[in-house]
């Protein structure tokens, strides 16, 4: 087996155990301090890491866009990540992270790359309520012991929307089609850790006039399924009278979408509930693994028509 195939297989096996790999890097000193905090991004989103190539500045570019770079024949927008976050890169921005996200390719300039950390998703906690809107979660690199190093996991969805407002669809379109009618009492249960993604998903579900329950992590969604199942039982019903479909992201604190889907599909009470994975993690390796955990459909973010079509298909 080639090295590349072996690495893909290894990372696929990680997702089978609620694990992932986080690329750690620094963006410079935080405002008003000499602290150089750690930031992270899922390795699955990173196509390659380069020494900073020549950058061509673009006239009238957005403030945080450094320009464009010709990388292996592809012209890619380069975003100044320290400037986005508000850090001062005293060592300069000498490293470029080329990422693939939600059907697009972009590059982020960073000060330095440190390491790849292999973590359990339960080492990651949601960042909401802790200040800041550019991170989705906090990774406890050394576990939950006192004094563990912390890394801020960036919300790439929010960053791209802020820097390149036209880079993602609004998840609502005139072509989304007719409303989806569910049997009385049924809802769609959705899970996504990004506030922006939740907002876009909610807009699409409202446009389809579909009742829904929104959760922020895979673990919260799993707990919600079980509580709804218990309530159904007290009413002489089953979970199938409450939940028509489950829509889940892949990257989420505490429990990822792979693990959530595997739990659902391995439980006799829930296995026949359709699961759609809706993720910015694209690529053949991810899509094949989605099939292996038993999901009924996979939709790459953010195209409302495709999400609506997938929902109609699995509900028919």
GROMACS .gro file of C-alpha atoms in nm:
model
  316
    1UNK     CA    1   0.000   0.000   0.000
    2UNK     CA    2   0.138   0.344  -0.089
    3UNK     CA    3   0.217   0.595   0.185
    4UNK     CA    4  -0.070   0.820   0.072
    5UNK     CA    5  -0.324   0.536   0.077
    6UNK     CA    6  -0.195   0.421   0.415
    7UNK     CA    7  -0.242   0.772   0.561
    8UNK     CA    8  -0.597   0.793   0.421
    9UNK     CA    9  -0.678   0.452   0.566
   10UNK     CA   10  -0.531   0.549   0.905
   11UNK     CA   11  -0.737   0.868   0.924
   12UNK     CA   12  -1.050   0.686   0.814
   13UNK     CA   13  -0.993   0.438   1.097
   14UNK     CA   14  -0.963   0.730   1.340
   15UNK     CA   15  -1.317   0.842   1.260
   16UNK     CA   16  -1.441   0.494   1.345
   17UNK     CA   17  -1.330   0.563   1.704
   18UNK     CA   18  -1.450   0.922   1.748
   19UNK     CA   19  -1.096   1.049   1.687
   20UNK     CA   20  -0.946   1.301   1.447
   21UNK     CA   21  -0.623   1.486   1.373
   22UNK     CA   22  -0.583   1.858   1.433
   23UNK     CA   23  -0.316   2.061   1.254
   24UNK     CA   24  -0.180   2.309   1.509
   25UNK     CA   25  -0.031   2.643   1.411
   26UNK     CA   26   0.037   2.991   1.546
   27UNK     CA   27  -0.072   3.327   1.410
   28UNK     CA   28   0.144   3.558   1.621
   29UNK     CA   29   0.094   3.753   1.940
   30UNK     CA   30  -0.254   3.817   2.073
   31UNK     CA   31  -0.351   4.188   2.089
   32UNK     CA   32  -0.193   4.366   2.386
   33UNK     CA   33   0.006   4.058   2.497
   34UNK     CA   34   0.313   3.858   2.408
   35UNK     CA   35   0.113   3.533   2.407
   36UNK     CA   36   0.126   3.327   2.092
   37UNK     CA   37  -0.182   3.107   2.117
   38UNK     CA   38  -0.234   2.778   1.937
   39UNK     CA   39  -0.498   2.746   1.668
   40UNK     CA   40  -0.613   2.436   1.484
   41UNK     CA   41  -0.790   2.303   1.177
   42UNK     CA   42  -0.895   1.947   1.093
   43UNK     CA   43  -0.623   1.776   0.889
   44UNK     CA   44  -0.891   1.645   0.653
   45UNK     CA   45  -0.943   2.004   0.533
   46UNK     CA   46  -0.575   2.065   0.455
   47UNK     CA   47  -0.458   1.977   0.105
   48UNK     CA   48  -0.096   2.084   0.151
   49UNK     CA   49   0.140   2.305   0.351
   50UNK     CA   50   0.384   2.526   0.162
   51UNK     CA   51   0.656   2.779   0.218
   52UNK     CA   52   0.495   3.109   0.117
   53UNK     CA   53   0.501   3.136  -0.263
   54UNK     CA   54   0.493   3.459  -0.466
   55UNK     CA   55   0.169   3.648  -0.406
   56UNK     CA   56   0.005   3.868  -0.669
   57UNK     CA   57  -0.188   4.153  -0.510
   58UNK     CA   58  -0.537   4.211  -0.645
   59UNK     CA   59  -0.672   4.561  -0.702
   60UNK     CA   60  -0.951   4.655  -0.460
   61UNK     CA   61  -0.932   4.319  -0.282
   62UNK     CA   62  -1.111   4.272   0.053
   63UNK     CA   63  -0.899   4.392   0.350
   64UNK     CA   64  -0.795   4.044   0.467
   65UNK     CA   65  -0.708   3.907   0.122
   66UNK     CA   66  -0.334   3.920   0.052
   67UNK     CA   67  -0.382   3.837  -0.315
   68UNK     CA   68  -0.363   3.524  -0.528
   69UNK     CA   69  -0.103   3.252  -0.577
   70UNK     CA   70  -0.048   3.014  -0.866
   71UNK     CA   71  -0.017   2.676  -0.696
   72UNK     CA   72   0.034   2.375  -0.921
   73UNK     CA   73  -0.145   2.554  -1.201
   74UNK     CA   74  -0.442   2.658  -0.987
   75UNK     CA   75  -0.494   3.025  -0.901
   76UNK     CA   76  -0.594   3.038  -0.533
   77UNK     CA   77  -0.705   3.325  -0.309
   78UNK     CA   78  -0.467   3.382  -0.017
   79UNK     CA   79  -0.622   3.501   0.311
   80UNK     CA   80  -0.417   3.670   0.584
   81UNK     CA   81  -0.533   3.458   0.879
   82UNK     CA   82  -0.345   3.652   1.152
   83UNK     CA   83  -0.515   3.971   1.031
   84UNK     CA   84  -0.856   3.801   1.035
   85UNK     CA   85  -0.807   3.682   1.393
   86UNK     CA   86  -0.637   4.001   1.510
   87UNK     CA   87  -0.290   3.863   1.588
   88UNK     CA   88   0.048   4.023   1.521
   89UNK     CA   89   0.280   3.778   1.341
   90UNK     CA   90   0.616   3.909   1.465
   91UNK     CA   91   0.791   3.634   1.268
   92UNK     CA   92   0.597   3.716   0.953
   93UNK     CA   93   0.360   3.493   0.756
   94UNK     CA   94   0.597   3.246   0.594
   95UNK     CA   95   0.370   2.939   0.574
   96UNK     CA   96   0.068   2.877   0.354
   97UNK     CA   97  -0.206   2.626   0.433
   98UNK     CA   98  -0.396   2.521   0.120
   99UNK     CA   99  -0.738   2.395   0.223
  100UNK     CA  100  -1.036   2.235   0.055
  101UNK     CA  101  -1.364   2.337   0.206
  102UNK     CA  102  -1.725   2.320   0.089
  103UNK     CA  103  -1.639   2.266  -0.279
  104UNK     CA  104  -1.380   2.543  -0.284
  105UNK     CA  105  -1.005   2.578  -0.248
  106UNK     CA  106  -0.842   2.865  -0.061
  107UNK     CA  107  -0.513   2.932   0.116
  108UNK     CA  108  -0.443   3.074   0.461
  109UNK     CA  109  -0.119   3.251   0.550
  110UNK     CA  110   0.003   3.162   0.901
  111UNK     CA  111   0.309   3.243   1.111
  112UNK     CA  112   0.422   2.887   1.175
  113UNK     CA  113   0.298   2.527   1.181
  114UNK     CA  114   0.369   2.332   1.498
  115UNK     CA  115   0.241   1.974   1.491
  116UNK     CA  116  -0.043   1.739   1.417
  117UNK     CA  117  -0.227   1.629   1.732
  118UNK     CA  118  -0.433   1.309   1.736
  119UNK     CA  119  -0.734   1.364   1.961
  120UNK     CA  120  -1.062   1.216   2.078
  121UNK     CA  121  -1.359   1.437   1.993
  122UNK     CA  122  -1.448   1.425   2.363
  123UNK     CA  123  -1.131   1.631   2.422
  124UNK     CA  124  -1.303   1.911   2.232
  125UNK     CA  125  -1.562   2.139   2.391
  126UNK     CA  126  -1.798   2.385   2.222
  127UNK     CA  127  -1.674   2.743   2.219
  128UNK     CA  128  -2.013   2.915   2.226
  129UNK     CA  129  -2.054   3.135   2.529
  130UNK     CA  130  -1.678   3.166   2.573
  131UNK     CA  131  -1.637   3.479   2.362
  132UNK     CA  132  -1.545   3.527   1.999
  133UNK     CA  133  -1.728   3.418   1.687
  134UNK     CA  134  -1.440   3.284   1.477
  135UNK     CA  135  -1.392   2.956   1.662
  136UNK     CA  136  -1.627   2.661   1.693
  137UNK     CA  137  -1.454   2.478   1.975
  138UNK     CA  138  -1.164   2.448   2.217
  139UNK     CA  139  -0.936   2.144   2.203
  140UNK     CA  140  -0.783   2.024   2.529
  141UNK     CA  141  -0.463   1.883   2.383
  142UNK     CA  142  -0.357   1.695   2.696
  143UNK     CA  143  -0.704   1.575   2.795
  144UNK     CA  144  -0.912   1.713   3.078
  145UNK     CA  145  -0.628   1.730   3.329
  146UNK     CA  146  -0.553   2.061   3.497
  147UNK     CA  147  -0.318   2.281   3.297
  148UNK     CA  148  -0.385   2.108   2.964
  149UNK     CA  149  -0.270   2.306   2.662
  150UNK     CA  150  -0.560   2.459   2.472
  151UNK     CA  151  -0.603   2.516   2.099
  152UNK     CA  152  -0.876   2.721   1.934
  153UNK     CA  153  -1.044   2.536   1.647
  154UNK     CA  154  -1.127   2.790   1.380
  155UNK     CA  155  -1.472   2.826   1.227
  156UNK     CA  156  -1.366   2.822   0.861
  157UNK     CA  157  -1.728   2.865   0.753
  158UNK     CA  158  -1.758   3.194   0.940
  159UNK     CA  159  -1.412   3.318   0.832
  160UNK     CA  160  -1.481   3.259   0.464
  161UNK     CA  161  -1.820   3.425   0.490
  162UNK     CA  162  -1.663   3.730   0.661
  163UNK     CA  163  -1.368   3.760   0.424
  164UNK     CA  164  -1.532   3.647   0.099
  165UNK     CA  165  -1.906   3.711   0.139
  166UNK     CA  166  -1.988   3.555  -0.197
  167UNK     CA  167  -1.786   3.237  -0.134
  168UNK     CA  168  -2.082   3.041   0.008
  169UNK     CA  169  -2.444   3.019  -0.090
  170UNK     CA  170  -2.715   3.154   0.140
  171UNK     CA  171  -2.871   2.807   0.156
  172UNK     CA  172  -3.202   2.952   0.033
  173UNK     CA  173  -3.285   2.972  -0.335
  174UNK     CA  174  -3.580   3.020  -0.561
  175UNK     CA  175  -3.498   2.673  -0.694
  176UNK     CA  176  -3.528   2.499  -0.357
  177UNK     CA  177  -3.862   2.358  -0.471
  178UNK     CA  178  -4.192   2.298  -0.303
  179UNK     CA  179  -4.230   2.255   0.070
  180UNK     CA  180  -4.172   1.916   0.233
  181UNK     CA  181  -4.471   1.787   0.426
  182UNK     CA  182  -4.403   1.559   0.723
  183UNK     CA  183  -4.660   1.350   0.908
  184UNK     CA  184  -4.810   1.534   1.204
  185UNK     CA  185  -4.585   1.534   1.509
  186UNK     CA  186  -4.265   1.453   1.320
  187UNK     CA  187  -3.959   1.677   1.297
  188UNK     CA  188  -3.616   1.682   1.140
  189UNK     CA  189  -3.338   1.659   1.399
  190UNK     CA  190  -3.029   1.856   1.291
  191UNK     CA  191  -2.681   1.886   1.442
  192UNK     CA  192  -2.405   2.135   1.357
  193UNK     CA  193  -2.152   2.310   1.578
  194UNK     CA  194  -2.105   2.621   1.361
  195UNK     CA  195  -2.347   2.907   1.442
  196UNK     CA  196  -2.328   3.022   1.080
  197UNK     CA  197  -2.401   2.673   0.947
  198UNK     CA  198  -2.695   2.634   1.185
  199UNK     CA  199  -2.836   2.966   1.067
  200UNK     CA  200  -2.807   2.866   0.701
  201UNK     CA  201  -2.961   2.524   0.764
  202UNK     CA  202  -3.247   2.678   0.960
  203UNK     CA  203  -3.315   2.922   0.674
  204UNK     CA  204  -3.338   2.632   0.430
  205UNK     CA  205  -3.564   2.425   0.655
  206UNK     CA  206  -3.791   2.724   0.712
  207UNK     CA  207  -3.810   2.781   0.336
  208UNK     CA  208  -3.919   2.418   0.302
  209UNK     CA  209  -4.171   2.473   0.587
  210UNK     CA  210  -4.027   2.176   0.774
  211UNK     CA  211  -4.050   2.155   1.156
  212UNK     CA  212  -3.709   2.088   1.310
  213UNK     CA  213  -3.508   2.058   1.629
  214UNK     CA  214  -3.155   2.201   1.615
  215UNK     CA  215  -2.864   2.073   1.826
  216UNK     CA  216  -2.501   2.187   1.849
  217UNK     CA  217  -2.302   1.862   1.886
  218UNK     CA  218  -2.328   1.496   1.800
  219UNK     CA  219  -2.354   1.412   2.169
  220UNK     CA  220  -2.640   1.659   2.216
  221UNK     CA  221  -2.818   1.508   1.915
  222UNK     CA  222  -2.768   1.155   2.048
  223UNK     CA  223  -2.906   1.257   2.389
  224UNK     CA  224  -3.201   1.427   2.219
  225UNK     CA  225  -3.285   1.113   2.018
  226UNK     CA  226  -3.288   0.906   2.336
  227UNK     CA  227  -3.502   1.156   2.530
  228UNK     CA  228  -3.750   1.183   2.242
  229UNK     CA  229  -3.763   0.804   2.229
  230UNK     CA  230  -3.842   0.790   2.601
  231UNK     CA  231  -4.118   1.050   2.563
  232UNK     CA  232  -4.263   0.857   2.269
  233UNK     CA  233  -4.273   0.540   2.478
  234UNK     CA  234  -4.474   0.710   2.753
  235UNK     CA  235  -4.725   0.809   2.482
  236UNK     CA  236  -4.748   0.455   2.346
  237UNK     CA  237  -4.548   0.556   2.039
  238UNK     CA  238  -4.197   0.503   1.899
  239UNK     CA  239  -3.919   0.738   1.793
  240UNK     CA  240  -4.043   0.699   1.434
  241UNK     CA  241  -4.353   0.895   1.535
  242UNK     CA  242  -4.126   1.182   1.646
  243UNK     CA  243  -3.828   1.198   1.408
  244UNK     CA  244  -3.857   1.180   1.031
  245UNK     CA  245  -3.491   1.239   0.944
  246UNK     CA  246  -3.157   1.322   1.104
  247UNK     CA  247  -2.930   1.581   0.943
  248UNK     CA  248  -2.577   1.595   1.082
  249UNK     CA  249  -2.245   1.768   1.031
  250UNK     CA  250  -1.925   1.561   1.062
  251UNK     CA  251  -1.689   1.781   1.266
  252UNK     CA  252  -1.845   1.845   1.607
  253UNK     CA  253  -1.720   1.866   1.967
  254UNK     CA  254  -1.770   1.569   2.201
  255UNK     CA  255  -1.905   1.335   1.931
  256UNK     CA  256  -1.855   1.363   1.557
  257UNK     CA  257  -2.110   1.289   1.287
  258UNK     CA  258  -1.947   0.959   1.195
  259UNK     CA  259  -1.991   0.831   1.550
  260UNK     CA  260  -2.345   0.970   1.579
  261UNK     CA  261  -2.445   0.795   1.256
  262UNK     CA  262  -2.283   0.470   1.365
  263UNK     CA  263  -2.469   0.482   1.699
  264UNK     CA  264  -2.801   0.542   1.524
  265UNK     CA  265  -2.754   0.272   1.264
  266UNK     CA  266  -2.639   0.011   1.517
  267UNK     CA  267  -2.940   0.061   1.747
  268UNK     CA  268  -3.250  -0.139   1.654
  269UNK     CA  269  -3.477   0.139   1.780
  270UNK     CA  270  -3.331   0.401   1.549
  271UNK     CA  271  -3.159   0.228   1.257
  272UNK     CA  272  -3.442   0.283   1.009
  273UNK     CA  273  -3.444   0.662   1.062
  274UNK     CA  274  -3.280   0.819   0.753
  275UNK     CA  275  -2.951   1.001   0.819
  276UNK     CA  276  -2.812   1.267   0.587
  277UNK     CA  277  -2.457   1.386   0.647
  278UNK     CA  278  -2.416   1.752   0.549
  279UNK     CA  279  -2.052   1.852   0.569
  280UNK     CA  280  -1.780   2.081   0.437
  281UNK     CA  281  -1.544   1.781   0.448
  282UNK     CA  282  -1.554   1.677   0.085
  283UNK     CA  283  -1.348   1.426  -0.110
  284UNK     CA  284  -1.371   1.061  -0.205
  285UNK     CA  285  -1.222   0.926   0.119
  286UNK     CA  286  -1.481   1.106   0.332
  287UNK     CA  287  -1.771   1.014   0.104
  288UNK     CA  288  -1.670   0.647   0.107
  289UNK     CA  289  -1.651   0.649   0.485
  290UNK     CA  290  -1.995   0.808   0.505
  291UNK     CA  291  -2.127   0.503   0.321
  292UNK     CA  292  -1.939   0.267   0.551
  293UNK     CA  293  -2.109   0.404   0.866
  294UNK     CA  294  -2.453   0.356   0.709
  295UNK     CA  295  -2.563   0.712   0.627
  296UNK     CA  296  -2.846   0.730   0.375
  297UNK     CA  297  -2.705   1.031   0.189
  298UNK     CA  298  -2.413   1.272   0.182
  299UNK     CA  299  -2.451   1.639   0.079
  300UNK     CA  300  -2.159   1.883   0.061
  301UNK     CA  301  -2.222   2.227   0.207
  302UNK     CA  302  -2.379   2.474   0.107
  303UNK     CA  303  -2.626   2.422  -0.179
  304UNK     CA  304  -2.988   2.443  -0.072
  305UNK     CA  305  -3.126   2.265  -0.378
  306UNK     CA  306  -2.904   1.962  -0.326
  307UNK     CA  307  -2.993   1.939   0.043
  308UNK     CA  308  -3.366   1.965  -0.036
  309UNK     CA  309  -3.336   1.702  -0.311
  310UNK     CA  310  -3.153   1.463  -0.076
  311UNK     CA  311  -3.419   1.511   0.192
  312UNK     CA  312  -3.701   1.438  -0.054
  313UNK     CA  313  -3.521   1.127  -0.178
  314UNK     CA  314  -3.461   0.966   0.163
  315UNK     CA  315  -3.810   1.057   0.286
  316UNK     CA  316  -3.989   0.914  -0.017
   0.00000   0.00000   0.00000
